[in-house]
mmCIF file of C-alpha atoms in Angstrom:
data_model
loop_
_atom_site.group_PDB
_atom_site.id
_atom_site.type_symbol
_atom_site.label_atom_id
_atom_site.label_comp_id
_atom_site.label_asym_id
_atom_site.label_seq_id
_atom_site.Cartn_x
_atom_site.Cartn_y
_atom_site.Cartn_z
ATOM 1 C CA MET A 1 -49.848 76.854 -9.889
ATOM 2 C CA THR A 2 -52.960 78.984 -10.491
ATOM 3 C CA THR A 3 -53.938 78.744 -14.106
ATOM 4 C CA VAL A 4 -56.484 80.194 -16.531
ATOM 5 C CA GLY A 5 -56.796 78.011 -19.540
ATOM 6 C CA ASN A 6 -53.210 77.136 -20.454
ATOM 7 C CA ILE A 7 -51.711 80.370 -19.072
ATOM 8 C CA SER A 8 -49.928 80.221 -15.681
ATOM 9 C CA LEU A 9 -50.799 83.193 -13.550
ATOM 10 C CA ARG A 10 -48.555 82.740 -10.566
ATOM 11 C CA PRO A 11 -46.563 79.942 -8.813
ATOM 12 C CA LEU A 12 -47.649 78.489 -5.523
ATOM 13 C CA THR A 13 -44.099 78.862 -4.286
ATOM 14 C CA PHE A 14 -41.036 80.885 -5.150
ATOM 15 C CA LEU A 15 -37.385 79.532 -4.778
ATOM 16 C CA LEU A 16 -35.097 81.927 -3.028
ATOM 17 C CA THR A 17 -31.436 81.208 -4.136
ATOM 18 C CA GLY A 18 -29.456 83.298 -1.622
ATOM 19 C CA ILE A 19 -26.438 84.967 -3.119
ATOM 20 C CA PRO A 20 -25.789 83.721 -6.670
ATOM 21 C CA GLY A 21 -22.137 83.483 -7.451
ATOM 22 C CA LEU A 22 -21.023 83.083 -3.892
ATOM 23 C CA GLU A 23 -22.418 79.527 -3.190
ATOM 24 C CA ALA A 24 -18.982 78.244 -2.239
ATOM 25 C CA SER A 25 -18.469 80.867 0.533
ATOM 26 C CA GLN A 26 -22.110 81.224 1.738
ATOM 27 C CA HIS A 27 -21.337 79.072 4.833
ATOM 28 C CA TRP A 28 -18.592 81.531 5.816
ATOM 29 C CA LEU A 29 -20.792 84.494 5.160
ATOM 30 C CA SER A 30 -23.332 83.116 7.525
ATOM 31 C CA ILE A 31 -20.984 83.481 10.478
ATOM 32 C CA PRO A 32 -20.704 87.355 10.477
ATOM 33 C CA LEU A 33 -24.356 87.677 9.396
ATOM 34 C CA CYS A 34 -25.436 85.431 12.301
ATOM 35 C CA SER A 35 -23.197 87.400 14.719
ATOM 36 C CA MET A 36 -24.721 90.655 13.506
ATOM 37 C CA TYR A 37 -28.196 89.343 13.919
ATOM 38 C CA VAL A 38 -27.560 88.171 17.480
ATOM 39 C CA LEU A 39 -26.058 91.569 18.333
ATOM 40 C CA ALA A 40 -29.104 93.300 16.817
ATOM 41 C CA LEU A 41 -31.444 91.179 18.943
ATOM 42 C CA LEU A 42 -29.509 91.681 22.142
ATOM 43 C CA GLY A 43 -28.840 95.355 21.613
ATOM 44 C CA ASN A 44 -32.387 96.372 20.726
ATOM 45 C CA ALA A 45 -33.851 94.161 23.534
ATOM 46 C CA LEU A 46 -31.461 95.792 25.991
ATOM 47 C CA LEU A 47 -32.417 99.254 24.759
ATOM 48 C CA LEU A 48 -36.076 98.545 25.201
ATOM 49 C CA GLY A 49 -35.466 97.154 28.659
ATOM 50 C CA VAL A 50 -33.436 100.142 29.786
ATOM 51 C CA ILE A 51 -36.087 102.598 28.422
ATOM 52 C CA LYS A 52 -38.888 100.694 30.129
ATOM 53 C CA LEU A 53 -37.158 100.332 33.580
ATOM 54 C CA GLU A 54 -35.731 103.837 33.847
ATOM 55 C CA PRO A 55 -38.489 106.450 34.546
ATOM 56 C CA SER A 56 -36.226 109.358 33.603
ATOM 57 C CA LEU A 57 -36.093 107.936 30.046
ATOM 58 C CA HIS A 58 -39.852 108.180 29.479
ATOM 59 C CA GLU A 59 -39.356 111.248 27.325
ATOM 60 C CA PRO A 60 -40.158 111.798 23.628
ATOM 61 C CA MET A 61 -36.628 111.227 22.409
ATOM 62 C CA TYR A 62 -36.394 107.821 24.183
ATOM 63 C CA LEU A 63 -39.888 106.844 23.342
ATOM 64 C CA PHE A 64 -39.118 107.352 19.597
ATOM 65 C CA LEU A 65 -35.959 105.430 20.290
ATOM 66 C CA ALA A 66 -38.006 102.511 21.636
ATOM 67 C CA ALA A 67 -40.230 102.620 18.569
ATOM 68 C CA LEU A 68 -37.070 102.494 16.447
ATOM 69 C CA ALA A 69 -35.796 99.530 18.415
ATOM 70 C CA VAL A 70 -39.125 97.621 17.768
ATOM 71 C CA THR A 71 -38.917 98.458 14.105
ATOM 72 C CA ASP A 72 -35.358 97.216 13.869
ATOM 73 C CA LEU A 73 -36.271 93.920 15.570
ATOM 74 C CA VAL A 74 -39.088 93.372 13.056
ATOM 75 C CA LEU A 75 -36.885 94.259 10.065
ATOM 76 C CA SER A 76 -34.022 91.959 11.033
ATOM 77 C CA THR A 77 -36.231 89.049 12.201
ATOM 78 C CA THR A 78 -38.364 89.165 9.028
ATOM 79 C CA THR A 79 -35.350 88.418 6.868
ATOM 80 C CA LEU A 80 -32.338 87.012 8.737
ATOM 81 C CA PRO A 81 -33.530 83.663 10.098
ATOM 82 C CA GLN A 82 -34.684 82.573 6.639
ATOM 83 C CA MET A 83 -31.604 83.954 4.972
ATOM 84 C CA LEU A 84 -29.334 82.077 7.420
ATOM 85 C CA ALA A 85 -31.295 78.835 6.553
ATOM 86 C CA ILE A 86 -30.574 79.449 2.873
ATOM 87 C CA LEU A 87 -26.855 80.118 3.551
ATOM 88 C CA TRP A 88 -26.608 76.925 5.608
ATOM 89 C CA LEU A 89 -28.890 74.548 3.789
ATOM 90 C CA GLY A 90 -29.095 75.952 0.192
ATOM 91 C CA PRO A 91 -31.977 77.458 -1.806
ATOM 92 C CA CYS A 92 -35.375 77.088 -0.139
ATOM 93 C CA THR A 93 -39.000 77.573 -1.147
ATOM 94 C CA ILE A 94 -41.439 80.154 0.196
ATOM 95 C CA SER A 95 -45.127 80.226 -0.607
ATOM 96 C CA PHE A 96 -46.483 82.993 -2.830
ATOM 97 C CA HIS A 97 -48.471 84.642 -0.075
ATOM 98 C CA ALA A 98 -45.605 84.238 2.512
ATOM 99 C CA CYS A 99 -43.366 85.902 0.015
ATOM 100 C CA LEU A 100 -45.826 88.850 -0.349
ATOM 101 C CA ALA A 101 -46.166 89.096 3.470
ATOM 102 C CA GLN A 102 -42.404 89.185 3.882
ATOM 103 C CA MET A 103 -42.114 91.824 1.179
ATOM 104 C CA PHE A 104 -44.819 93.924 2.859
ATOM 105 C CA LEU A 105 -43.129 93.750 6.351
ATOM 106 C CA ILE A 106 -39.711 94.667 4.921
ATOM 107 C CA HIS A 107 -40.869 97.674 3.007
ATOM 108 C CA ALA A 108 -43.501 98.828 5.416
ATOM 109 C CA PHE A 109 -41.164 98.761 8.440
ATOM 110 C CA SER A 110 -38.369 100.382 6.367
ATOM 111 C CA SER A 111 -40.857 103.148 5.710
ATOM 112 C CA MET A 112 -41.702 103.315 9.434
ATOM 113 C CA GLU A 113 -38.013 103.476 10.405
ATOM 114 C CA SER A 114 -37.598 106.366 7.999
ATOM 115 C CA GLY A 115 -40.566 108.160 9.555
ATOM 116 C CA ILE A 116 -39.335 107.641 13.063
ATOM 117 C CA LEU A 117 -35.975 109.187 12.079
ATOM 118 C CA VAL A 118 -37.936 112.238 10.816
ATOM 119 C CA ALA A 119 -39.842 112.464 14.077
ATOM 120 C CA MET A 120 -36.590 112.226 16.112
ATOM 121 C CA ALA A 121 -35.116 115.063 13.957
ATOM 122 C CA LEU A 122 -38.167 117.191 14.716
ATOM 123 C CA ASP A 123 -37.896 116.366 18.327
ATOM 124 C CA ARG A 124 -34.190 117.584 18.318
ATOM 125 C CA TYR A 125 -35.268 120.683 16.480
ATOM 126 C CA VAL A 126 -37.900 121.555 19.168
ATOM 127 C CA ALA A 127 -35.489 120.697 21.974
ATOM 128 C CA ILE A 128 -32.779 122.989 20.624
ATOM 129 C CA CYS A 129 -34.662 125.813 18.913
ATOM 130 C CA LEU A 130 -37.821 125.918 21.069
ATOM 131 C CA PRO A 131 -36.581 124.478 24.438
ATOM 132 C CA LEU A 132 -39.293 126.269 26.587
ATOM 133 C CA ARG A 133 -42.123 124.780 24.511
ATOM 134 C CA HIS A 134 -40.640 121.209 24.152
ATOM 135 C CA SER A 135 -42.601 119.637 26.937
ATOM 136 C CA ALA A 136 -45.832 121.338 25.721
ATOM 137 C CA ILE A 137 -45.361 120.286 22.156
ATOM 138 C CA TRP A 138 -44.066 116.678 22.672
ATOM 139 C CA ARG A 139 -46.336 115.112 25.142
ATOM 140 C CA THR A 140 -46.585 111.315 25.496
ATOM 141 C CA SER A 141 -49.950 111.387 23.711
ATOM 142 C CA THR A 142 -48.320 113.361 20.904
ATOM 143 C CA VAL A 143 -45.536 110.845 20.503
ATOM 144 C CA ALA A 144 -48.126 108.016 20.464
ATOM 145 C CA LYS A 145 -50.077 109.805 17.719
ATOM 146 C CA ALA A 146 -47.026 110.485 15.762
ATOM 147 C CA VAL A 147 -45.924 106.769 15.843
ATOM 148 C CA LEU A 148 -49.480 105.700 14.858
ATOM 149 C CA LEU A 149 -49.355 108.037 11.819
ATOM 150 C CA ILE A 150 -46.014 106.706 10.796
ATOM 151 C CA PHE A 151 -47.303 103.184 11.029
ATOM 152 C CA LEU A 152 -50.434 103.991 8.997
ATOM 153 C CA ARG A 153 -48.300 105.701 6.338
ATOM 154 C CA GLY A 154 -46.232 102.587 5.876
ATOM 155 C CA LEU A 155 -49.324 100.425 5.829
ATOM 156 C CA ILE A 156 -51.161 102.539 3.275
ATOM 157 C CA LEU A 157 -48.212 103.096 0.932
ATOM 158 C CA ILE A 158 -46.889 99.509 0.871
ATOM 159 C CA ALA A 159 -50.193 97.546 0.844
ATOM 160 C CA PRO A 160 -50.665 98.093 -3.007
ATOM 161 C CA PHE A 161 -47.354 96.298 -3.713
ATOM 162 C CA GLY A 162 -48.981 92.940 -3.024
ATOM 163 C CA LEU A 163 -52.200 93.805 -4.717
ATOM 164 C CA LEU A 164 -50.462 94.949 -7.863
ATOM 165 C CA LEU A 165 -48.288 91.841 -7.850
ATOM 166 C CA GLN A 166 -51.230 89.411 -7.600
ATOM 167 C CA ARG A 167 -52.605 90.660 -10.954
ATOM 168 C CA LEU A 168 -49.451 89.754 -12.795
ATOM 169 C CA PRO A 169 -48.761 86.423 -14.631
ATOM 170 C CA PHE A 170 -45.383 84.739 -13.955
ATOM 171 C CA CYS A 171 -45.474 82.081 -16.702
ATOM 172 C CA GLY A 172 -43.736 79.512 -14.432
ATOM 173 C CA HIS A 173 -40.932 81.871 -13.469
ATOM 174 C CA ARG A 174 -40.309 81.129 -9.701
ATOM 175 C CA VAL A 175 -36.613 81.480 -9.082
ATOM 176 C CA ILE A 176 -35.865 84.702 -7.164
ATOM 177 C CA LEU A 177 -32.203 85.596 -7.423
ATOM 178 C CA HIS A 178 -32.199 87.103 -3.957
ATOM 179 C CA ALA A 179 -31.997 86.137 -0.311
ATOM 180 C CA TYR A 180 -35.449 87.455 0.479
ATOM 181 C CA CYS A 181 -38.565 88.618 -1.212
ATOM 182 C CA GLU A 182 -37.767 92.152 -2.234
ATOM 183 C CA HIS A 183 -40.310 94.006 -4.282
ATOM 184 C CA MET A 184 -38.310 94.673 -7.472
ATOM 185 C CA ALA A 185 -36.747 91.150 -7.438
ATOM 186 C CA VAL A 186 -40.296 89.656 -7.545
ATOM 187 C CA VAL A 187 -41.522 92.173 -10.124
ATOM 188 C CA LYS A 188 -38.688 91.164 -12.570
ATOM 189 C CA LEU A 189 -40.087 87.599 -12.638
ATOM 190 C CA ALA A 190 -43.379 88.662 -14.258
ATOM 191 C CA CYS A 191 -44.017 87.931 -17.883
ATOM 192 C CA ALA A 192 -46.228 90.976 -18.540
ATOM 193 C CA ASP A 193 -45.992 94.711 -18.599
ATOM 194 C CA THR A 194 -44.796 95.783 -15.014
ATOM 195 C CA THR A 195 -44.787 99.550 -15.746
ATOM 196 C CA VAL A 196 -47.488 100.222 -13.118
ATOM 197 C CA ASN A 197 -45.574 98.226 -10.466
ATOM 198 C CA ARG A 198 -42.308 99.972 -11.254
ATOM 199 C CA MET A 199 -43.762 103.431 -11.374
ATOM 200 C CA TYR A 200 -45.710 102.900 -8.113
ATOM 201 C CA GLY A 201 -42.464 101.587 -6.505
ATOM 202 C CA LEU A 202 -40.665 104.651 -7.621
ATOM 203 C CA PHE A 203 -43.492 106.842 -6.379
ATOM 204 C CA VAL A 204 -43.337 105.223 -2.942
ATOM 205 C CA ALA A 205 -39.474 105.544 -2.810
ATOM 206 C CA LEU A 206 -39.578 109.198 -3.737
ATOM 207 C CA SER A 207 -42.535 109.918 -1.376
ATOM 208 C CA VAL A 208 -40.942 108.266 1.659
ATOM 209 C CA VAL A 209 -37.250 108.734 1.216
ATOM 210 C CA GLY A 210 -37.381 111.997 -0.749
ATOM 211 C CA MET A 211 -39.738 113.765 1.605
ATOM 212 C CA ASP A 212 -38.149 112.287 4.778
ATOM 213 C CA VAL A 213 -34.631 113.255 3.731
ATOM 214 C CA LEU A 214 -35.817 116.767 2.858
ATOM 215 C CA SER A 215 -37.577 117.034 6.266
ATOM 216 C CA ILE A 216 -34.448 115.872 8.150
ATOM 217 C CA ALA A 217 -32.209 118.197 6.126
ATOM 218 C CA LEU A 218 -34.486 121.145 6.850
ATOM 219 C CA SER A 219 -34.653 120.253 10.633
ATOM 220 C CA TYR A 220 -30.889 120.064 10.869
ATOM 221 C CA THR A 221 -30.391 123.181 8.843
ATOM 222 C CA LEU A 222 -32.486 125.101 11.388
ATOM 223 C CA ILE A 223 -30.689 123.317 14.301
ATOM 224 C CA LEU A 224 -27.230 124.192 13.061
ATOM 225 C CA ARG A 225 -28.318 127.774 12.466
ATOM 226 C CA ALA A 226 -29.565 127.999 16.015
ATOM 227 C CA VAL A 227 -26.521 126.216 17.486
ATOM 228 C CA PHE A 228 -24.001 128.523 15.869
ATOM 229 C CA ARG A 229 -25.856 131.508 17.241
ATOM 230 C CA LEU A 230 -25.232 130.328 20.843
ATOM 231 C CA PRO A 231 -22.817 132.648 22.653
ATOM 232 C CA SER A 232 -20.354 130.147 24.030
ATOM 233 C CA THR A 233 -18.337 127.229 22.512
ATOM 234 C CA GLN A 234 -19.309 124.942 25.360
ATOM 235 C CA GLU A 235 -23.032 125.512 24.705
ATOM 236 C CA ARG A 236 -22.487 124.795 21.014
ATOM 237 C CA LEU A 237 -20.668 121.538 21.650
ATOM 238 C CA LYS A 238 -23.270 120.423 24.164
ATOM 239 C CA ALA A 239 -26.068 121.112 21.660
ATOM 240 C CA LEU A 240 -24.219 119.442 18.825
ATOM 241 C CA SER A 241 -23.505 116.354 21.021
ATOM 242 C CA THR A 242 -27.276 115.780 21.455
ATOM 243 C CA CYS A 243 -27.588 115.409 17.766
ATOM 244 C CA ALA A 244 -24.466 113.355 17.040
ATOM 245 C CA SER A 245 -26.020 109.910 17.718
ATOM 246 C CA HIS A 246 -29.112 110.730 15.625
ATOM 247 C CA GLY A 247 -26.975 111.965 12.716
ATOM 248 C CA CYS A 248 -24.909 108.687 12.798
ATOM 249 C CA VAL A 249 -28.139 106.616 12.685
ATOM 250 C CA ILE A 250 -29.508 108.647 9.741
ATOM 251 C CA LEU A 251 -26.349 108.023 7.750
ATOM 252 C CA ILE A 252 -26.301 104.323 8.676
ATOM 253 C CA PHE A 253 -29.894 103.900 7.482
ATOM 254 C CA TYR A 254 -30.085 105.997 4.355
ATOM 255 C CA ILE A 255 -26.693 105.421 2.552
ATOM 256 C CA PRO A 256 -27.012 101.639 2.057
ATOM 257 C CA GLY A 257 -30.758 102.063 1.416
ATOM 258 C CA LEU A 258 -30.309 104.629 -1.369
ATOM 259 C CA PHE A 259 -27.495 102.492 -2.927
ATOM 260 C CA SER A 260 -29.801 99.414 -2.995
ATOM 261 C CA PHE A 261 -32.615 101.469 -4.537
ATOM 262 C CA LEU A 262 -30.400 103.048 -7.230
ATOM 263 C CA THR A 263 -28.687 99.716 -8.059
ATOM 264 C CA HIS A 264 -32.000 98.045 -8.738
ATOM 265 C CA ARG A 265 -32.938 100.693 -11.335
ATOM 266 C CA PHE A 266 -29.691 102.009 -12.731
ATOM 267 C CA GLY A 267 -26.832 99.942 -11.505
ATOM 268 C CA HIS A 268 -26.824 97.299 -14.234
ATOM 269 C CA ARG A 269 -23.002 97.021 -14.081
ATOM 270 C CA VAL A 270 -22.912 96.375 -10.344
ATOM 271 C CA PRO A 271 -22.275 92.561 -9.723
ATOM 272 C CA HIS A 272 -25.437 90.942 -8.595
ATOM 273 C CA GLN A 273 -23.879 89.400 -5.536
ATOM 274 C CA VAL A 274 -22.605 92.779 -4.399
ATOM 275 C CA HIS A 275 -26.129 94.203 -4.736
ATOM 276 C CA ILE A 276 -27.645 91.363 -2.692
ATOM 277 C CA LEU A 277 -24.960 91.685 0.059
ATOM 278 C CA LEU A 278 -25.591 95.470 0.300
ATOM 279 C CA ALA A 279 -29.345 94.903 0.334
ATOM 280 C CA THR A 280 -28.786 92.388 3.159
ATOM 281 C CA LEU A 281 -26.670 94.793 5.155
ATOM 282 C CA TYR A 282 -29.198 97.518 4.698
ATOM 283 C CA LEU A 283 -31.682 95.464 6.738
ATOM 284 C CA LEU A 284 -28.998 94.276 9.300
ATOM 285 C CA VAL A 285 -26.464 96.936 9.861
ATOM 286 C CA PRO A 286 -28.878 99.671 11.202
ATOM 287 C CA PRO A 287 -30.578 97.322 13.654
ATOM 288 C CA MET A 288 -27.144 96.207 14.915
ATOM 289 C CA LEU A 289 -25.540 99.624 15.124
ATOM 290 C CA ASN A 290 -28.390 101.736 16.375
ATOM 291 C CA PRO A 291 -28.418 100.476 19.973
ATOM 292 C CA ILE A 292 -24.600 100.571 20.041
ATOM 293 C CA VAL A 293 -24.533 104.170 18.764
ATOM 294 C CA TYR A 294 -27.236 105.300 21.190
ATOM 295 C CA GLY A 295 -25.749 103.353 24.058
ATOM 296 C CA VAL A 296 -22.331 105.028 23.569
ATOM 297 C CA LYS A 297 -23.493 108.557 22.569
ATOM 298 C CA THR A 298 -26.568 109.059 24.825
ATOM 299 C CA LYS A 299 -25.297 109.839 28.382
ATOM 300 C CA PRO A 300 -28.563 108.810 30.345
ATOM 301 C CA ILE A 301 -28.662 105.307 28.686
ATOM 302 C CA ARG A 302 -24.876 104.832 29.076
ATOM 303 C CA ASN A 303 -25.046 105.869 32.812
ATOM 304 C CA TYR A 304 -28.038 103.546 33.560
ATOM 305 C CA ILE A 305 -26.181 100.528 31.991
ATOM 306 C CA MET A 306 -22.976 101.348 33.749
ATOM 307 C CA ASN A 307 -24.684 101.849 37.161
ATOM 308 C CA THR A 308 -26.570 98.577 36.700
ATOM 309 C CA LEU A 309 -23.305 96.702 35.912
ATOM 310 C CA ARG A 310 -21.592 98.320 38.985
ATOM 311 C CA ARG A 311 -24.486 97.224 41.211
ATOM 312 C CA GLY A 312 -24.135 93.777 39.834
ATOM 313 C CA TRP A 313 -20.437 93.548 40.474
ATOM 314 C CA VAL A 314 -20.658 94.850 44.103
ATOM 315 C CA THR A 315 -21.167 91.969 46.474
ATOM 316 C CA PRO A 316 -22.232 92.333 50.139
ATOM 317 C CA ASP A 317 -19.481 91.840 52.767
#
């Protein structure tokens, strides 16, 4: 441990416990979690492959979808392999700086995923409300700049988490009652005033989630207003179907995320193991379901996959 005099500043390692209270069933829990992780890897890799190989999918909506798939791969891979090791082998150690790195990746890429969902909502707004200007507004270079800005936002907002944590003393406290290094779980171990850490975490959450949810809500309000002004029912259903998959992904991402955030700060009566399970699913369910939702709901992707499978099944005479 790093010390000044007789005062312990921070441990060299933390101990991740997994899911306290469910030790007896952790081996069984690892089976569905591992299956979900494999599905997330295969689904997002397939999605990226389809978008890369099919030229007709090199459009803003699908480029944002590719960025979403990369983000999901990073989010799930940052946490699940280590989590599965804990569930199989028991509590394991992680170095102080590796813990900060994992924490940074989790929160930065969660912020990026939220930003990409906003960009996709804006893309749908332009496609439905300003169809004649869509190709002029959303060029490939514009998409690249938008993704870069989203990445920089996550980098700039989340980087102070680690810097603020490094100034705190932990007084020998090193047991994290969690399956991965989540910001508030680490902050709670400090033996000093953590008001700055907590307030900055709240500021980031409100800045990212609050602004992003408001932006998405405004986009879809304008989209729905435009859709219900269309003259025919068929046109309305067609326009709504283009937004259905994105709407499902938004709900899948934000509902468990908001629950996890509120539980950390206000849900003192929520059992700890329930909170950890939901925090785990928050990082695993969206990466698993996003490619399934888009594969089923998005016709060009579905057609490409089905045509490829048909060609594979057809054998020469």
